[in-house]
């Protein structure tokens, strides 16, 4: 029996931290590290012997690549997907109508369709104790103008995670949705037109992943790493949405083209 973990977005800031944590878990035989950047995947393979690089682009045929790999390499009822970490994601900050329809479709494929499809593909290979982590965002707590598609996609992922976590409870499989605020990774540009961008409450990828792993091992369905995300979750729950959106727009407007 082979016990595997699948980590998407493995080449990015959060993905590399997830791999660092997962490779410490004794029971895991292989980590399928998924991404497009071959060079970074190869570096990961050299660093950790447990890594199996999987080159897949979720804006094209990435889901199909993983589907074929699962069919070819895993034996149903024998092999075991212990962790599925749906972490790959893209964002676009700016006016909604400046995105083309291709950009909109691409974001939906990477942020929504791919994680849903991977859950569907992996669950048949999951046994009691298996864990799914879906990386959403604190932007799922309210609509975010000028980050509208991203924020909406993260609501999709959060609601999907929570609903599926209820469905899988009796089978002993947990689904944890991670909702961090700003994280210090390459996803965030440092400056806009020469002006340094200030990200309130920005935290390290390491902190986010350590908290996500703790919450996932406890079987929590939501993880809000960092004081800012925890505060924001409560604040946006009890404050009228119009006010929260107004404050958000005030904070980010000058960075929007
Ligand atoms: N950074 C933040 O402030 C923040 C806050 C809240 C939530 N998040 C979420 O955290 C997750 C990880 O983001 P990060 O901050 O670590 O950003 P990142 O460093 O930019 O990493 C993004 C990852 O997504 C992968 N990816 C992008 N396009 C892809 C595609 N077409 N097909 C397959 N994989 C693709 C990238 O891999 P390749 O380039 O190798 O394809 C990369 O590994 C995302 O879901 C993001 O929405 C981030």
PDB file of C-alpha atoms and ligand atoms in Angstrom:
ATOM      1  CA  UNK A   1       0.000   0.000   0.000  1.00  0.00           C
ATOM      2  CA  UNK A   2       1.346   3.441  -0.954  1.00  0.00           C
ATOM      3  CA  UNK A   3       0.350   6.429   1.154  1.00  0.00           C
ATOM      4  CA  UNK A   4       0.512   9.689  -0.709  1.00  0.00           C
ATOM      5  CA  UNK A   5      -0.040  13.405  -0.267  1.00  0.00           C
ATOM      6  CA  UNK A   6      -0.958  15.684  -3.180  1.00  0.00           C
ATOM      7  CA  UNK A   7      -0.010  19.353  -2.904  1.00  0.00           C
ATOM      8  CA  UNK A   8      -1.018  21.792  -5.646  1.00  0.00           C
ATOM      9  CA  UNK A   9       0.689  25.160  -5.986  1.00  0.00           C
ATOM     10  CA  UNK A  10       3.757  23.301  -4.669  1.00  0.00           C
ATOM     11  CA  UNK A  11       6.177  25.781  -6.235  1.00  0.00           C
ATOM     12  CA  UNK A  12       4.683  28.844  -4.524  1.00  0.00           C
ATOM     13  CA  UNK A  13       5.218  30.415  -1.114  1.00  0.00           C
ATOM     14  CA  UNK A  14       2.528  28.508   0.753  1.00  0.00           C
ATOM     15  CA  UNK A  15       2.964  25.288  -1.228  1.00  0.00           C
ATOM     16  CA  UNK A  16       6.627  24.962  -0.318  1.00  0.00           C
ATOM     17  CA  UNK A  17       5.759  25.403   3.369  1.00  0.00           C
ATOM     18  CA  UNK A  18       3.062  22.718   3.125  1.00  0.00           C
ATOM     19  CA  UNK A  19       5.629  20.357   1.625  1.00  0.00           C
ATOM     20  CA  UNK A  20       8.090  21.156   4.408  1.00  0.00           C
ATOM     21  CA  UNK A  21       5.474  20.108   6.988  1.00  0.00           C
ATOM     22  CA  UNK A  22       4.042  17.089   5.154  1.00  0.00           C
ATOM     23  CA  UNK A  23       7.452  15.512   4.458  1.00  0.00           C
ATOM     24  CA  UNK A  24       7.976  15.284   8.243  1.00  0.00           C
ATOM     25  CA  UNK A  25       4.971  12.968   8.596  1.00  0.00           C
ATOM     26  CA  UNK A  26       6.305   9.409   8.874  1.00  0.00           C
ATOM     27  CA  UNK A  27       3.376   7.593   7.290  1.00  0.00           C
ATOM     28  CA  UNK A  28       3.630   9.426   3.921  1.00  0.00           C
ATOM     29  CA  UNK A  29       5.529   7.523   1.182  1.00  0.00           C
ATOM     30  CA  UNK A  30       5.216  10.042  -1.674  1.00  0.00           C
ATOM     31  CA  UNK A  31       4.306  13.691  -2.102  1.00  0.00           C
ATOM     32  CA  UNK A  32       2.946  14.566  -5.516  1.00  0.00           C
ATOM     33  CA  UNK A  33       4.112  18.160  -5.882  1.00  0.00           C
ATOM     34  CA  UNK A  34       1.951  19.817  -8.528  1.00  0.00           C
ATOM     35  CA  UNK A  35       2.800  22.971 -10.472  1.00  0.00           C
ATOM     36  CA  UNK A  36       3.858  24.355 -13.837  1.00  0.00           C
ATOM     37  CA  UNK A  37       7.356  25.537 -12.962  1.00  0.00           C
ATOM     38  CA  UNK A  38       9.560  22.536 -13.825  1.00  0.00           C
ATOM     39  CA  UNK A  39      12.712  24.098 -12.418  1.00  0.00           C
ATOM     40  CA  UNK A  40      11.178  24.752  -9.000  1.00  0.00           C
ATOM     41  CA  UNK A  41       9.636  21.267  -8.936  1.00  0.00           C
ATOM     42  CA  UNK A  42      13.044  19.763  -9.707  1.00  0.00           C
ATOM     43  CA  UNK A  43      14.598  21.798  -6.870  1.00  0.00           C
ATOM     44  CA  UNK A  44      11.976  20.386  -4.524  1.00  0.00           C
ATOM     45  CA  UNK A  45      12.730  16.845  -5.703  1.00  0.00           C
ATOM     46  CA  UNK A  46      16.428  17.359  -5.002  1.00  0.00           C
ATOM     47  CA  UNK A  47      15.657  18.736  -1.551  1.00  0.00           C
ATOM     48  CA  UNK A  48      13.218  16.015  -0.478  1.00  0.00           C
ATOM     49  CA  UNK A  49      13.567  12.443  -1.814  1.00  0.00           C
ATOM     50  CA  UNK A  50       9.867  11.856  -1.116  1.00  0.00           C
ATOM     51  CA  UNK A  51       8.800  14.360  -3.848  1.00  0.00           C
ATOM     52  CA  UNK A  52       7.272  13.228  -7.145  1.00  0.00           C
ATOM     53  CA  UNK A  53       7.001  16.287  -9.422  1.00  0.00           C
ATOM     54  CA  UNK A  54       3.758  16.563 -11.397  1.00  0.00           C
ATOM     55  CA  UNK A  55       3.700  19.186 -14.132  1.00  0.00           C
ATOM     56  CA  UNK A  56       0.108  20.322 -14.551  1.00  0.00           C
ATOM     57  CA  UNK A  57      -1.517  23.553 -15.692  1.00  0.00           C
ATOM     58  CA  UNK A  58      -5.031  23.920 -14.281  1.00  0.00           C
ATOM     59  CA  UNK A  59      -5.940  26.559 -16.838  1.00  0.00           C
ATOM     60  CA  UNK A  60      -5.634  23.880 -19.537  1.00  0.00           C
ATOM     61  CA  UNK A  61      -5.508  20.086 -19.039  1.00  0.00           C
ATOM     62  CA  UNK A  62      -4.006  19.945 -15.521  1.00  0.00           C
ATOM     63  CA  UNK A  63      -6.920  18.108 -13.945  1.00  0.00           C
ATOM     64  CA  UNK A  64      -6.828  15.483 -16.701  1.00  0.00           C
ATOM     65  CA  UNK A  65      -3.073  14.997 -16.132  1.00  0.00           C
ATOM     66  CA  UNK A  66      -3.719  14.188 -12.470  1.00  0.00           C
ATOM     67  CA  UNK A  67      -6.719  12.023 -13.294  1.00  0.00           C
ATOM     68  CA  UNK A  68      -4.571   9.873 -15.609  1.00  0.00           C
ATOM     69  CA  UNK A  69      -1.746   9.682 -13.060  1.00  0.00           C
ATOM     70  CA  UNK A  70      -4.143   8.534 -10.334  1.00  0.00           C
ATOM     71  CA  UNK A  71      -5.688   5.910 -12.656  1.00  0.00           C
ATOM     72  CA  UNK A  72      -2.271   4.665 -13.729  1.00  0.00           C
ATOM     73  CA  UNK A  73      -0.485   4.627 -10.378  1.00  0.00           C
ATOM     74  CA  UNK A  74      -3.037   4.145  -7.607  1.00  0.00           C
ATOM     75  CA  UNK A  75      -4.942   0.955  -6.829  1.00  0.00           C
ATOM     76  CA  UNK A  76      -8.478   1.577  -5.553  1.00  0.00           C
ATOM     77  CA  UNK A  77      -9.140   0.182  -2.031  1.00  0.00           C
ATOM     78  CA  UNK A  78      -5.394  -0.409  -1.562  1.00  0.00           C
ATOM     79  CA  UNK A  79      -3.449   2.803  -2.040  1.00  0.00           C
ATOM     80  CA  UNK A  80      -4.282   5.699   0.157  1.00  0.00           C
ATOM     81  CA  UNK A  81      -4.419   9.460  -0.466  1.00  0.00           C
ATOM     82  CA  UNK A  82      -3.751  10.699   3.101  1.00  0.00           C
ATOM     83  CA  UNK A  83      -3.613  14.400   2.240  1.00  0.00           C
ATOM     84  CA  UNK A  84      -4.998  16.471  -0.605  1.00  0.00           C
ATOM     85  CA  UNK A  85      -3.895  20.097  -0.359  1.00  0.00           C
ATOM     86  CA  UNK A  86      -5.670  22.300  -2.879  1.00  0.00           C
ATOM     87  CA  UNK A  87      -3.437  25.327  -2.644  1.00  0.00           C
ATOM     88  CA  UNK A  88      -2.866  26.580  -6.233  1.00  0.00           C
ATOM     89  CA  UNK A  89      -4.555  29.905  -6.837  1.00  0.00           C
ATOM     90  CA  UNK A  90      -4.303  33.133  -8.793  1.00  0.00           C
ATOM     91  CA  UNK A  91      -5.645  36.606  -8.152  1.00  0.00           C
ATOM     92  CA  UNK A  92      -6.363  39.765 -10.095  1.00  0.00           C
ATOM     93  CA  UNK A  93      -6.618  43.164  -8.463  1.00  0.00           C
ATOM     94  CA  UNK A  94      -8.244  45.882 -10.563  1.00  0.00           C
ATOM     95  CA  UNK A  95     -11.476  46.880 -12.222  1.00  0.00           C
ATOM     96  CA  UNK A  96     -13.738  43.922 -12.950  1.00  0.00           C
ATOM     97  CA  UNK A  97     -14.404  45.055 -16.519  1.00  0.00           C
ATOM     98  CA  UNK A  98     -10.720  45.316 -17.356  1.00  0.00           C
ATOM     99  CA  UNK A  99     -10.447  41.532 -17.258  1.00  0.00           C
ATOM    100  CA  UNK A 100     -11.077  39.638 -20.470  1.00  0.00           C
ATOM    101  CA  UNK A 101     -13.416  36.665 -20.557  1.00  0.00           C
ATOM    102  CA  UNK A 102     -10.344  34.403 -20.878  1.00  0.00           C
ATOM    103  CA  UNK A 103      -8.975  35.809 -17.604  1.00  0.00           C
ATOM    104  CA  UNK A 104     -12.300  35.193 -15.902  1.00  0.00           C
ATOM    105  CA  UNK A 105     -12.463  31.604 -17.128  1.00  0.00           C
ATOM    106  CA  UNK A 106      -8.856  30.965 -16.175  1.00  0.00           C
ATOM    107  CA  UNK A 107      -9.374  32.156 -12.613  1.00  0.00           C
ATOM    108  CA  UNK A 108     -12.506  30.009 -12.248  1.00  0.00           C
ATOM    109  CA  UNK A 109     -10.660  26.950 -13.545  1.00  0.00           C
ATOM    110  CA  UNK A 110      -7.657  27.343 -11.232  1.00  0.00           C
ATOM    111  CA  UNK A 111      -9.407  28.614  -8.087  1.00  0.00           C
ATOM    112  CA  UNK A 112     -12.718  26.698  -8.322  1.00  0.00           C
ATOM    113  CA  UNK A 113     -12.977  23.856 -10.857  1.00  0.00           C
ATOM    114  CA  UNK A 114      -9.556  22.311 -10.196  1.00  0.00           C
ATOM    115  CA  UNK A 115      -9.924  21.959  -6.398  1.00  0.00           C
ATOM    116  CA  UNK A 116     -13.480  20.610  -6.779  1.00  0.00           C
ATOM    117  CA  UNK A 117     -12.362  18.097  -9.424  1.00  0.00           C
ATOM    118  CA  UNK A 118      -9.335  16.985  -7.388  1.00  0.00           C
ATOM    119  CA  UNK A 119     -11.521  16.359  -4.345  1.00  0.00           C
ATOM    120  CA  UNK A 120     -13.837  14.281  -6.498  1.00  0.00           C
ATOM    121  CA  UNK A 121     -10.903  12.315  -7.976  1.00  0.00           C
ATOM    122  CA  UNK A 122      -9.150  11.701  -4.629  1.00  0.00           C
ATOM    123  CA  UNK A 123     -12.028  10.902  -2.263  1.00  0.00           C
ATOM    124  CA  UNK A 124     -12.462   7.352  -3.678  1.00  0.00           C
ATOM    125  CA  UNK A 125      -8.826   6.708  -2.679  1.00  0.00           C
ATOM    126  CA  UNK A 126      -9.188   8.177   0.814  1.00  0.00           C
ATOM    127  CA  UNK A 127      -9.545   6.087   3.952  1.00  0.00           C
ATOM    128  CA  UNK A 128     -10.577   7.024   7.509  1.00  0.00           C
ATOM    129  CA  UNK A 129      -8.187   9.702   8.816  1.00  0.00           C
ATOM    130  CA  UNK A 130      -7.496  11.202   5.375  1.00  0.00           C
ATOM    131  CA  UNK A 131      -7.394  14.979   5.201  1.00  0.00           C
ATOM    132  CA  UNK A 132      -8.293  17.599   2.624  1.00  0.00           C
ATOM    133  CA  UNK A 133      -7.044  21.174   2.972  1.00  0.00           C
ATOM    134  CA  UNK A 134      -8.491  23.820   0.653  1.00  0.00           C
ATOM    135  CA  UNK A 135      -6.730  27.184   0.651  1.00  0.00           C
ATOM    136  CA  UNK A 136      -9.345  29.923   0.443  1.00  0.00           C
ATOM    137  CA  UNK A 137      -8.802  33.428   1.848  1.00  0.00           C
ATOM    138  CA  UNK A 138     -10.092  36.008   4.320  1.00  0.00           C
ATOM    139  CA  UNK A 139     -11.510  37.647   1.196  1.00  0.00           C
ATOM    140  CA  UNK A 140     -14.188  34.941   1.351  1.00  0.00           C
ATOM    141  CA  UNK A 141     -15.650  36.697   4.428  1.00  0.00           C
ATOM    142  CA  UNK A 142     -17.164  39.556   2.380  1.00  0.00           C
ATOM    143  CA  UNK A 143     -17.307  40.793  -1.243  1.00  0.00           C
ATOM    144  CA  UNK A 144     -14.116  42.692  -2.187  1.00  0.00           C
ATOM    145  CA  UNK A 145     -14.492  45.352  -4.890  1.00  0.00           C
ATOM    146  CA  UNK A 146     -11.444  45.466  -7.210  1.00  0.00           C
ATOM    147  CA  UNK A 147     -10.668  41.892  -6.132  1.00  0.00           C
ATOM    148  CA  UNK A 148     -14.124  40.736  -7.128  1.00  0.00           C
ATOM    149  CA  UNK A 149     -13.435  37.529  -9.060  1.00  0.00           C
ATOM    150  CA  UNK A 150     -10.816  36.368  -6.561  1.00  0.00           C
ATOM    151  CA  UNK A 151     -13.051  37.062  -3.593  1.00  0.00           C
ATOM    152  CA  UNK A 152     -16.031  35.318  -5.244  1.00  0.00           C
ATOM    153  CA  UNK A 153     -13.894  32.297  -6.148  1.00  0.00           C
ATOM    154  CA  UNK A 154     -12.739  31.968  -2.546  1.00  0.00           C
ATOM    155  CA  UNK A 155     -16.360  32.035  -1.308  1.00  0.00           C
ATOM    156  CA  UNK A 156     -17.048  29.160  -3.710  1.00  0.00           C
ATOM    157  CA  UNK A 157     -14.155  27.173  -2.275  1.00  0.00           C
ATOM    158  CA  UNK A 158     -15.110  27.918   1.334  1.00  0.00           C
ATOM    159  CA  UNK A 159     -18.747  26.911   0.893  1.00  0.00           C
ATOM    160  CA  UNK A 160     -17.794  23.804  -1.069  1.00  0.00           C
ATOM    161  CA  UNK A 161     -15.289  22.785   1.632  1.00  0.00           C
ATOM    162  CA  UNK A 162     -17.720  23.211   4.493  1.00  0.00           C
ATOM    163  CA  UNK A 163     -20.520  21.353   2.711  1.00  0.00           C
ATOM    164  CA  UNK A 164     -18.278  18.427   1.719  1.00  0.00           C
ATOM    165  CA  UNK A 165     -16.788  18.273   5.224  1.00  0.00           C
ATOM    166  CA  UNK A 166     -20.289  17.483   6.548  1.00  0.00           C
ATOM    167  CA  UNK A 167     -20.848  14.836   3.863  1.00  0.00           C
ATOM    168  CA  UNK A 168     -17.528  13.113   4.653  1.00  0.00           C
ATOM    169  CA  UNK A 169     -17.746  13.264   8.453  1.00  0.00           C
ATOM    170  CA  UNK A 170     -19.174   9.763   8.917  1.00  0.00           C
ATOM    171  CA  UNK A 171     -16.340   8.369   6.753  1.00  0.00           C
ATOM    172  CA  UNK A 172     -13.700   9.936   9.011  1.00  0.00           C
ATOM    173  CA  UNK A 173     -12.328  12.205   6.267  1.00  0.00           C
ATOM    174  CA  UNK A 174     -11.884  15.862   7.227  1.00  0.00           C
ATOM    175  CA  UNK A 175     -11.984  18.977   5.037  1.00  0.00           C
ATOM    176  CA  UNK A 176     -10.306  22.119   6.387  1.00  0.00           C
ATOM    177  CA  UNK A 177     -10.743  25.427   4.617  1.00  0.00           C
ATOM    178  CA  UNK A 178      -7.854  27.831   5.275  1.00  0.00           C
ATOM    179  CA  UNK A 179      -8.783  31.540   5.238  1.00  0.00           C
ATOM    180  CA  UNK A 180      -5.651  33.664   5.716  1.00  0.00           C
ATOM    181  CA  UNK A 181      -5.319  37.420   5.308  1.00  0.00           C
ATOM    182  CA  UNK A 182      -2.306  38.835   3.451  1.00  0.00           C
ATOM    183  CA  UNK A 183       0.672  36.458   3.275  1.00  0.00           C
ATOM    184  CA  UNK A 184       4.265  37.332   2.431  1.00  0.00           C
ATOM    185  CA  UNK A 185       4.600  35.420  -0.875  1.00  0.00           C
ATOM    186  CA  UNK A 186       5.247  36.248  -4.508  1.00  0.00           C
ATOM    187  CA  UNK A 187       1.517  36.591  -5.081  1.00  0.00           C
ATOM    188  CA  UNK A 188       1.630  40.074  -3.540  1.00  0.00           C
ATOM    189  CA  UNK A 189       3.352  42.834  -5.512  1.00  0.00           C
ATOM    190  CA  UNK A 190       5.665  44.987  -3.349  1.00  0.00           C
ATOM    191  CA  UNK A 191       4.809  48.268  -5.008  1.00  0.00           C
ATOM    192  CA  UNK A 192       2.447  50.060  -7.351  1.00  0.00           C
ATOM    193  CA  UNK A 193       3.837  52.814  -9.598  1.00  0.00           C
ATOM    194  CA  UNK A 194       6.813  53.237  -7.287  1.00  0.00           C
ATOM    195  CA  UNK A 195       4.651  53.427  -4.150  1.00  0.00           C
ATOM    196  CA  UNK A 196       5.237  50.692  -1.566  1.00  0.00           C
ATOM    197  CA  UNK A 197       2.028  48.783  -0.895  1.00  0.00           C
ATOM    198  CA  UNK A 198       1.017  48.362   2.734  1.00  0.00           C
ATOM    199  CA  UNK A 199      -0.660  45.038   3.548  1.00  0.00           C
ATOM    200  CA  UNK A 200      -2.383  45.214   6.933  1.00  0.00           C
ATOM    201  CA  UNK A 201      -1.632  42.208   9.127  1.00  0.00           C
ATOM    202  CA  UNK A 202       0.630  40.474   6.574  1.00  0.00           C
ATOM    203  CA  UNK A 203       2.080  37.231   7.984  1.00  0.00           C
ATOM    204  CA  UNK A 204       4.594  34.601   6.880  1.00  0.00           C
ATOM    205  CA  UNK A 205       3.698  31.522   4.868  1.00  0.00           C
ATOM    206  CA  UNK A 206       5.267  29.422   7.623  1.00  0.00           C
ATOM    207  CA  UNK A 207       2.810  30.747  10.234  1.00  0.00           C
ATOM    208  CA  UNK A 208      -0.164  30.144   7.937  1.00  0.00           C
ATOM    209  CA  UNK A 209       0.848  26.567   7.200  1.00  0.00           C
ATOM    210  CA  UNK A 210       1.746  25.646  10.788  1.00  0.00           C
ATOM    211  CA  UNK A 211      -1.697  26.835  11.958  1.00  0.00           C
ATOM    212  CA  UNK A 212      -3.442  25.172   8.992  1.00  0.00           C
ATOM    213  CA  UNK A 213      -1.752  21.837   9.767  1.00  0.00           C
ATOM    214  CA  UNK A 214      -2.644  22.081  13.475  1.00  0.00           C
ATOM    215  CA  UNK A 215      -6.282  22.856  12.646  1.00  0.00           C
ATOM    216  CA  UNK A 216      -6.450  20.127  10.020  1.00  0.00           C
ATOM    217  CA  UNK A 217      -5.072  17.521  12.457  1.00  0.00           C
ATOM    218  CA  UNK A 218      -7.747  18.628  14.960  1.00  0.00           C
ATOM    219  CA  UNK A 219     -10.369  18.128  12.217  1.00  0.00           C
ATOM    220  CA  UNK A 220     -11.475  21.778  12.155  1.00  0.00           C
ATOM    221  CA  UNK A 221     -13.472  22.829   9.101  1.00  0.00           C
ATOM    222  CA  UNK A 222     -12.140  26.431   9.096  1.00  0.00           C
ATOM    223  CA  UNK A 223      -8.657  27.712   9.861  1.00  0.00           C
ATOM    224  CA  UNK A 224      -8.017  31.452  10.182  1.00  0.00           C
ATOM    225  CA  UNK A 225      -4.259  31.904  10.611  1.00  0.00           C
ATOM    226  CA  UNK A 226      -3.082  35.074  12.317  1.00  0.00           C
ATOM    227  CA  UNK A 227      -4.785  37.626  14.534  1.00  0.00           C
ATOM    228  CA  UNK A 228      -5.887  39.778  11.580  1.00  0.00           C
ATOM    229  CA  UNK A 229      -7.808  37.000   9.796  1.00  0.00           C
ATOM    230  CA  UNK A 230      -9.417  35.849  13.063  1.00  0.00           C
ATOM    231  CA  UNK A 231     -10.494  39.388  13.937  1.00  0.00           C
ATOM    232  CA  UNK A 232     -11.668  40.062  10.394  1.00  0.00           C
ATOM    233  CA  UNK A 233     -13.798  36.923  10.315  1.00  0.00           C
ATOM    234  CA  UNK A 234     -15.777  38.113  13.361  1.00  0.00           C
ATOM    235  CA  UNK A 235     -15.802  41.767  12.257  1.00  0.00           C
ATOM    236  CA  UNK A 236     -17.198  41.027   8.816  1.00  0.00           C
ATOM    237  CA  UNK A 237     -19.790  38.693  10.298  1.00  0.00           C
ATOM    238  CA  UNK A 238     -21.293  41.347  12.557  1.00  0.00           C
ATOM    239  CA  UNK A 239     -20.697  44.535  10.546  1.00  0.00           C
ATOM    240  CA  UNK A 240     -23.030  45.498   7.669  1.00  0.00           C
ATOM    241  CA  UNK A 241     -21.425  44.351   4.404  1.00  0.00           C
ATOM    242  CA  UNK A 242     -21.759  47.836   2.854  1.00  0.00           C
ATOM    243  CA  UNK A 243     -19.584  49.287   5.627  1.00  0.00           C
ATOM    244  CA  UNK A 244     -16.958  46.554   5.360  1.00  0.00           C
ATOM    245  CA  UNK A 245     -16.760  47.040   1.582  1.00  0.00           C
ATOM    246  CA  UNK A 246     -16.510  50.831   1.969  1.00  0.00           C
ATOM    247  CA  UNK A 247     -13.582  50.475   4.376  1.00  0.00           C
ATOM    248  CA  UNK A 248     -11.894  47.979   2.074  1.00  0.00           C
ATOM    249  CA  UNK A 249     -12.235  50.309  -0.945  1.00  0.00           C
ATOM    250  CA  UNK A 250     -10.816  53.198   1.080  1.00  0.00           C
ATOM    251  CA  UNK A 251      -7.786  51.103   2.043  1.00  0.00           C
ATOM    252  CA  UNK A 252      -6.916  49.758  -1.415  1.00  0.00           C
ATOM    253  CA  UNK A 253      -8.261  52.303  -3.917  1.00  0.00           C
ATOM    254  CA  UNK A 254      -4.980  54.131  -4.472  1.00  0.00           C
ATOM    255  CA  UNK A 255      -3.295  50.891  -5.497  1.00  0.00           C
ATOM    256  CA  UNK A 256      -5.896  50.116  -8.167  1.00  0.00           C
ATOM    257  CA  UNK A 257      -5.130  51.247 -11.700  1.00  0.00           C
TER     258      UNK A 257
HETATM  259  N1  LIG B   1      -0.436  35.577  -0.691  1.00  0.00           N
HETATM  260  C1  LIG B   1      -1.548  35.986  -0.099  1.00  0.00           C
HETATM  261  O1  LIG B   1      -1.639  37.123   0.400  1.00  0.00           O
HETATM  262  C2  LIG B   1      -2.725  35.047   0.038  1.00  0.00           C
HETATM  263  C3  LIG B   1      -3.744  35.357   0.949  1.00  0.00           C
HETATM  264  C4  LIG B   1      -4.819  34.500   1.108  1.00  0.00           C
HETATM  265  C5  LIG B   1      -4.867  33.327   0.365  1.00  0.00           C
HETATM  266  N2  LIG B   1      -3.882  33.036  -0.523  1.00  0.00           N
HETATM  267  C6  LIG B   1      -3.987  31.797  -1.303  1.00  0.00           C
HETATM  268  O2  LIG B   1      -2.876  30.969  -1.027  1.00  0.00           O
HETATM  269  C7  LIG B   1      -2.665  30.068  -2.115  1.00  0.00           C
HETATM  270  C8  LIG B   1      -1.186  30.002  -2.429  1.00  0.00           C
HETATM  271  O3  LIG B   1      -0.759  31.270  -2.877  1.00  0.00           O
HETATM  272  P1  LIG B   1       0.695  31.872  -2.575  1.00  0.00           P
HETATM  273  O4  LIG B   1       0.494  33.076  -1.738  1.00  0.00           O
HETATM  274  O5  LIG B   1       1.612  30.805  -2.129  1.00  0.00           O
HETATM  275  O6  LIG B   1       1.051  32.425  -4.044  1.00  0.00           O
HETATM  276  P2  LIG B   1       2.198  32.049  -5.060  1.00  0.00           P
HETATM  277  O7  LIG B   1       3.520  32.026  -4.387  1.00  0.00           O
HETATM  278  O8  LIG B   1       1.973  32.974  -6.209  1.00  0.00           O
HETATM  279  O9  LIG B   1       1.837  30.545  -5.500  1.00  0.00           O
HETATM  280  C9  LIG B   1       0.774  30.254  -6.371  1.00  0.00           C
HETATM  281  C10 LIG B   1       0.875  28.795  -6.776  1.00  0.00           C
HETATM  282  O10 LIG B   1      -0.208  28.507  -7.680  1.00  0.00           O
HETATM  283  C11 LIG B   1       0.328  27.798  -8.789  1.00  0.00           C
HETATM  284  N3  LIG B   1      -0.399  28.095 -10.023  1.00  0.00           N
HETATM  285  C12 LIG B   1      -0.654  29.319 -10.558  1.00  0.00           C
HETATM  286  N4  LIG B   1      -1.247  29.180 -11.748  1.00  0.00           N
HETATM  287  C13 LIG B   1      -1.375  27.844 -11.957  1.00  0.00           C
HETATM  288  C14 LIG B   1      -1.913  27.080 -13.011  1.00  0.00           C
HETATM  289  N5  LIG B   1      -2.413  27.641 -14.140  1.00  0.00           N
HETATM  290  N6  LIG B   1      -1.899  25.727 -12.914  1.00  0.00           N
HETATM  291  C15 LIG B   1      -1.347  25.133 -11.837  1.00  0.00           C
HETATM  292  N7  LIG B   1      -0.836  25.809 -10.791  1.00  0.00           N
HETATM  293  C16 LIG B   1      -0.840  27.148 -10.864  1.00  0.00           C
HETATM  294  C17 LIG B   1       1.767  28.278  -8.933  1.00  0.00           C
HETATM  295  O11 LIG B   1       2.565  27.254  -9.499  1.00  0.00           O
HETATM  296  P3  LIG B   1       3.327  27.346 -10.907  1.00  0.00           P
HETATM  297  O12 LIG B   1       3.699  28.760 -11.139  1.00  0.00           O
HETATM  298  O13 LIG B   1       4.462  26.382 -10.780  1.00  0.00           O
HETATM  299  O14 LIG B   1       2.305  26.841 -11.850  1.00  0.00           O
HETATM  300  C18 LIG B   1       2.188  28.492  -7.487  1.00  0.00           C
HETATM  301  O15 LIG B   1       2.729  27.305  -6.963  1.00  0.00           O
HETATM  302  C19 LIG B   1      -3.540  30.588  -3.270  1.00  0.00           C
HETATM  303  O16 LIG B   1      -4.692  29.785  -3.391  1.00  0.00           O
HETATM  304  C20 LIG B   1      -3.917  31.988  -2.813  1.00  0.00           C
HETATM  305  O17 LIG B   1      -5.147  32.406  -3.344  1.00  0.00           O
HETATM  306  C21 LIG B   1      -2.789  33.843  -0.693  1.00  0.00           C
END
